[in-house]
Amino acid sequence: MIEIRNLSKSFTLHNQGSAAIPVMADAHLEVAPGECVGLIGRSGAGKSTLMRMVYGNYLAQEGSIRVGDLDVVSAEPRQIIALRRAVLGHVSQFLRVVPRVPTLEVVAEPLLRLGVPADQARARAARLLTRLNIPERLWTLSPTTFSGGEQQRVNIARGFVHDYPALLLDEPTASLDARNREEVLRLIEEAKARGAAILGIFHDEAARDRVCDRLVDVTAFTPGLAA
Amino acid sequence: MTLMPNAITAAPLLSVRGLTRRYGARIGCADVSFDLYPGEVLGIVGESGSGKSTLLSCLAGLQPPDQGKILFDGTDVLTLPEAERRRLLRGDWAYVHQNPRDGLRMGVSAGGNVGERLMAVGARNYGAIRATATDWLGRVEIAADRIDDRPSAFSGGMQQRLQIARNLVTGPRLVFMDEPTGGLDVSVQARLLDLLRGLVRDLGLSVVIVTHDLAVVRLLADRLMVMKSGRVVETGLTDQVLDDPQHAYTQLLVSSVLQV
Amino acid sequence: MTGQAYNFAYLDEQTKRMIRRALLKALAIPGYQVPFASREMPMPYGWGTGGVQVTAACLTPDDRLKVIDQGADDTTNAVSIRRFFQRTAGVETTEATSEATVIQTRHRIPETPLTEGQILVYQVPIPEPLRFLEPRETETRKMHELEEYGLMHVKLYEDIARHGEIATSYAYPVRVGGRYVMDPSPIPKFDNPKLGGNPAIQLFGAGREARIYALPPYSDVVSLDFEDHPFTPSKTDHECDLCGAGDSYLDEVITDDRGARMFVCSDTDFCASRQAQGHRGRLAPQGDTP
């Protein structure tokens, strides 16, 4: 479902002497449907960079990233937009939303963008918020006013509201208490069971051991760090 | 399952090639080309004088370009007879001005402002016009009992929402926006952005939005075009351009603003 | 002073020819405002200089001229314009609508139906019906050119929104021959139905604005309205207190300091003719001599 070949990336900082900083070289990776692959490696080794490239958020210099039948590296922006809408979900560490939009709308939005009728979308958003223990009295408020843990759970609900065939998870269990952590791990297991291909970063080792089928050390792809 | 939604197979709604506008020796915008697809929001960013407003007014037919081609739904807009081009501007197209005073008739009631485009395309039933105007006021969160008030009695945010209702009432497919959140307080901006996002999504609008506010395009635009000195220096997916800018100018632009 | 010093009907022949060309063009494009080189006239703008120039260009020595102001032959404006042409053209004048060949009018159409061969000349203060909402002349011309008349209905919409009905009661806009929207000059909307299908030639002259427009005989003229607020040519719900007419346009006249009032036909010739035929209203002088 996700297939990375010969992937390379460098940053060129034009306003700082045009220094080219290679951050990834010759990366290879595959994630099959129903599989969860965890990225590991020391801080700064490029785990997040790789995730961002798969999502189309960072450009690649060389190589290919196939998600489903689209090569993200060479795709048109609108193809990536369509991919993100229907195929590739992303739970980032930070919630970025329009201020003053109610939580229920924030979570339902991915479904609304897919054309799901509003009542169905909201019903599904409500089920997820309930599972993730966001009290109903908060649903009409904007999540921008919430605590870090609550924002994280809203973000997860938003990422799981549609059954994406592929999912990127960046520290989904960070800053969660035991009960909510358990709920998130169950969501991941359910997604795997329905055939989702998941690529994730988990600092929480117990969580990683529980949901990941394989681990990939990105240090191997880091220029200057590769063993 | 189909992995690609069918939007991908659609033809571009707006196709622009080599659009150039000069003011004497000075360049307004030069050699701008892009495609805009149905339901897409394209943000055009750049500092003052970068040519983004010139480009927008050329696109919307407010001033003629010196060179280039603009195809709307396959029709060459620049060679259209003026009557048909103006018909586009009050039917399939809409233009939201930065200053609502430029886009509203300040001496006409809110209902008359919203109804004008309906009447311009032939609506002749007062009750139906008024019902549609009331509905649209509701959609832009203006209370129905303000329908007979003039926009001069409205706050800046309300005026801007009224301008949006006035523009969208005829169900345009393409909307041009020039700094629509420009003169508004931050809290009012957020509400307007949310409203615009909902309307774009629910109505399947294609939008070209010009702004210098990167936070606005981050939340509203699917794709970005970065302009400098009249030329496009970088294009791409909005978050990609903002998070991994390739051109020196874009890097400067992105690093010059506080966290967006 | 005699009229000998003047060319026939005051204007020189070149000027009259220029105006006639504008009139022919206006008749060829009903409702379209034709610019013309409006001349200074020996009377102030607002006193009918446009109408006077059109009348001057139309008059022949055989014509019989009638001049009315608000329907009356005997008001200052009507009297002075009539005297102007008596002196400068030497034409016959009349107060009888049916006997006149040329009628110059301000703010009314005579009640007596006009006939073929008659010319009705209107004095027009503001020829542009769209000016109420769009002050830019370049833009209003463009709107006429492209038949963009939605704005006209915005004006009517505003009327209904504010007053519950179309409150425009004079200078009520019309569409001519399905094409041009036209200001019929400040006639009461009661007169609007007489604009269309009229056997006479109707000419409109705006002196200050230097515009001429026209309705050829039997033109198709439609008063603008909404489906659910149709045009109604309303008038005061009274009969004439002098001649008893129930179907003519009435003026309200205050008759004393205590607010007593009477309603009389604004068309003095119409009213006098009816009284001559023996019709009597509520306050008509009694007796058998009119």
Short mmCIF file of C-alpha atoms in Angstrom, two decimals, chain C residues 93-216:
data_model
loop_
_atom_site.label_atom_id
_atom_site.label_comp_id
_atom_site.label_asym_id
_atom_site.label_seq_id
_atom_site.Cartn_x
_atom_site.Cartn_y
_atom_site.Cartn_z
CA THR C 93 -52.32 78.41 -30.24
CA THR C 94 -55.13 76.54 -28.62
CA GLU C 95 -56.13 75.08 -25.29
CA ALA C 96 -58.18 72.28 -26.84
CA THR C 97 -56.26 69.02 -26.92
CA SER C 98 -58.16 67.72 -29.93
CA GLU C 99 -57.43 70.85 -31.97
CA ALA C 100 -53.70 71.03 -31.32
CA THR C 101 -51.15 69.60 -33.75
CA VAL C 102 -48.22 70.04 -31.39
CA ILE C 103 -48.59 69.83 -27.60
CA GLN C 104 -45.71 70.67 -25.33
CA THR C 105 -46.22 69.26 -21.86
CA ARG C 106 -44.65 69.23 -18.47
CA HIS C 107 -45.60 66.34 -16.15
CA ARG C 108 -48.86 65.18 -17.79
CA ILE C 109 -50.39 63.41 -20.76
CA PRO C 110 -53.74 65.00 -21.72
CA GLU C 111 -56.83 63.03 -20.72
CA THR C 112 -58.41 63.39 -24.17
CA PRO C 113 -57.01 60.58 -26.31
CA LEU C 114 -54.48 61.80 -28.85
CA THR C 115 -54.81 61.04 -32.52
CA GLU C 116 -52.57 60.27 -35.46
CA GLY C 117 -50.72 63.30 -36.71
CA GLN C 118 -50.40 64.92 -33.30
CA ILE C 119 -47.02 65.43 -31.65
CA LEU C 120 -46.64 65.40 -27.86
CA VAL C 121 -43.41 67.02 -26.65
CA TYR C 122 -42.30 66.30 -23.08
CA GLN C 123 -40.02 68.47 -20.98
CA VAL C 124 -37.54 66.18 -19.25
CA PRO C 125 -35.41 67.12 -16.25
CA ILE C 126 -33.41 63.85 -15.84
CA PRO C 127 -33.50 61.49 -18.82
CA GLU C 128 -31.48 58.68 -17.22
CA PRO C 129 -33.69 56.22 -15.31
CA LEU C 130 -30.71 54.31 -13.92
CA ARG C 131 -29.10 57.32 -12.29
CA PHE C 132 -30.87 56.70 -8.98
CA LEU C 133 -28.53 53.81 -8.23
CA GLU C 134 -25.67 54.26 -10.68
CA PRO C 135 -24.38 57.81 -10.92
CA ARG C 136 -21.63 57.05 -13.47
CA GLU C 137 -22.77 58.01 -16.96
CA THR C 138 -20.18 55.71 -18.58
CA GLU C 139 -21.64 52.82 -16.63
CA THR C 140 -25.32 53.61 -17.30
CA ARG C 141 -24.63 53.87 -21.03
CA LYS C 142 -22.95 50.49 -20.87
CA MET C 143 -25.92 49.09 -18.99
CA HIS C 144 -28.31 50.32 -21.70
CA GLU C 145 -26.04 48.96 -24.40
CA LEU C 146 -25.93 45.52 -22.80
CA GLU C 147 -29.54 45.55 -21.53
CA GLU C 148 -28.38 45.15 -17.94
CA TYR C 149 -31.52 46.39 -16.27
CA GLY C 150 -31.49 44.44 -13.00
CA LEU C 151 -30.72 47.65 -11.18
CA MET C 152 -34.05 49.16 -12.19
CA HIS C 153 -35.79 46.40 -10.29
CA VAL C 154 -33.54 46.98 -7.29
CA LYS C 155 -35.11 50.43 -7.07
CA LEU C 156 -38.60 48.91 -7.15
CA TYR C 157 -37.51 46.22 -4.66
CA GLU C 158 -36.33 48.93 -2.28
CA ASP C 159 -39.71 50.64 -2.65
CA ILE C 160 -41.62 47.53 -1.66
CA ALA C 161 -39.21 46.68 1.15
CA ARG C 162 -39.57 50.14 2.63
CA HIS C 163 -43.19 51.01 1.88
CA GLY C 164 -44.87 47.66 1.33
CA GLU C 165 -45.65 48.59 -2.26
CA ILE C 166 -44.02 50.25 -5.23
CA ALA C 167 -44.15 53.81 -3.95
CA THR C 168 -42.72 55.37 -7.09
CA SER C 169 -45.72 57.41 -8.21
CA TYR C 170 -44.24 59.53 -10.97
CA ALA C 171 -41.37 59.14 -13.46
CA TYR C 172 -42.22 55.46 -13.24
CA PRO C 173 -39.74 53.55 -15.43
CA VAL C 174 -40.91 51.74 -18.54
CA ARG C 175 -39.39 49.36 -21.04
CA VAL C 176 -39.89 50.26 -24.67
CA GLY C 177 -40.33 47.64 -27.36
CA GLY C 178 -38.72 45.04 -25.09
CA ARG C 179 -35.42 46.87 -25.37
CA TYR C 180 -34.62 50.22 -23.75
CA VAL C 181 -35.64 51.19 -20.24
CA MET C 182 -36.87 54.78 -20.35
CA ASP C 183 -37.79 57.51 -17.93
CA PRO C 184 -41.18 58.83 -19.09
CA SER C 185 -40.38 62.23 -17.46
CA PRO C 186 -42.14 63.08 -14.19
CA ILE C 187 -45.65 62.24 -15.36
CA PRO C 188 -47.80 60.50 -12.73
CA LYS C 189 -47.78 56.73 -13.15
CA PHE C 190 -51.51 57.15 -13.76
CA ASP C 191 -50.48 58.39 -17.22
CA ASN C 192 -48.14 55.46 -17.97
CA PRO C 193 -50.77 53.35 -19.76
CA LYS C 194 -51.22 56.21 -22.27
CA LEU C 195 -47.57 55.96 -23.32
CA GLY C 196 -48.04 52.67 -25.09
CA GLY C 197 -50.12 52.17 -28.21
CA ASN C 198 -50.57 55.91 -28.56
CA PRO C 199 -51.41 57.11 -32.11
CA ALA C 200 -49.47 60.35 -31.56
CA ILE C 201 -45.71 60.84 -31.86
CA GLN C 202 -44.16 61.35 -28.42
CA LEU C 203 -40.88 63.26 -28.21
CA PHE C 204 -38.83 63.84 -25.06
CA GLY C 205 -36.34 66.70 -24.73
CA ALA C 206 -33.85 67.24 -21.89
CA GLY C 207 -32.15 70.60 -22.35
CA ARG C 208 -29.65 70.67 -19.51
CA GLU C 209 -28.61 67.05 -20.14
CA ALA C 210 -28.69 67.46 -23.94
CA ARG C 211 -30.63 64.26 -24.63
CA ILE C 212 -33.58 63.52 -26.90
CA TYR C 213 -35.60 60.32 -26.96
CA ALA C 214 -38.87 59.31 -28.53
CA LEU C 215 -41.79 56.92 -28.84
CA PRO C 216 -43.11 56.45 -32.37
#
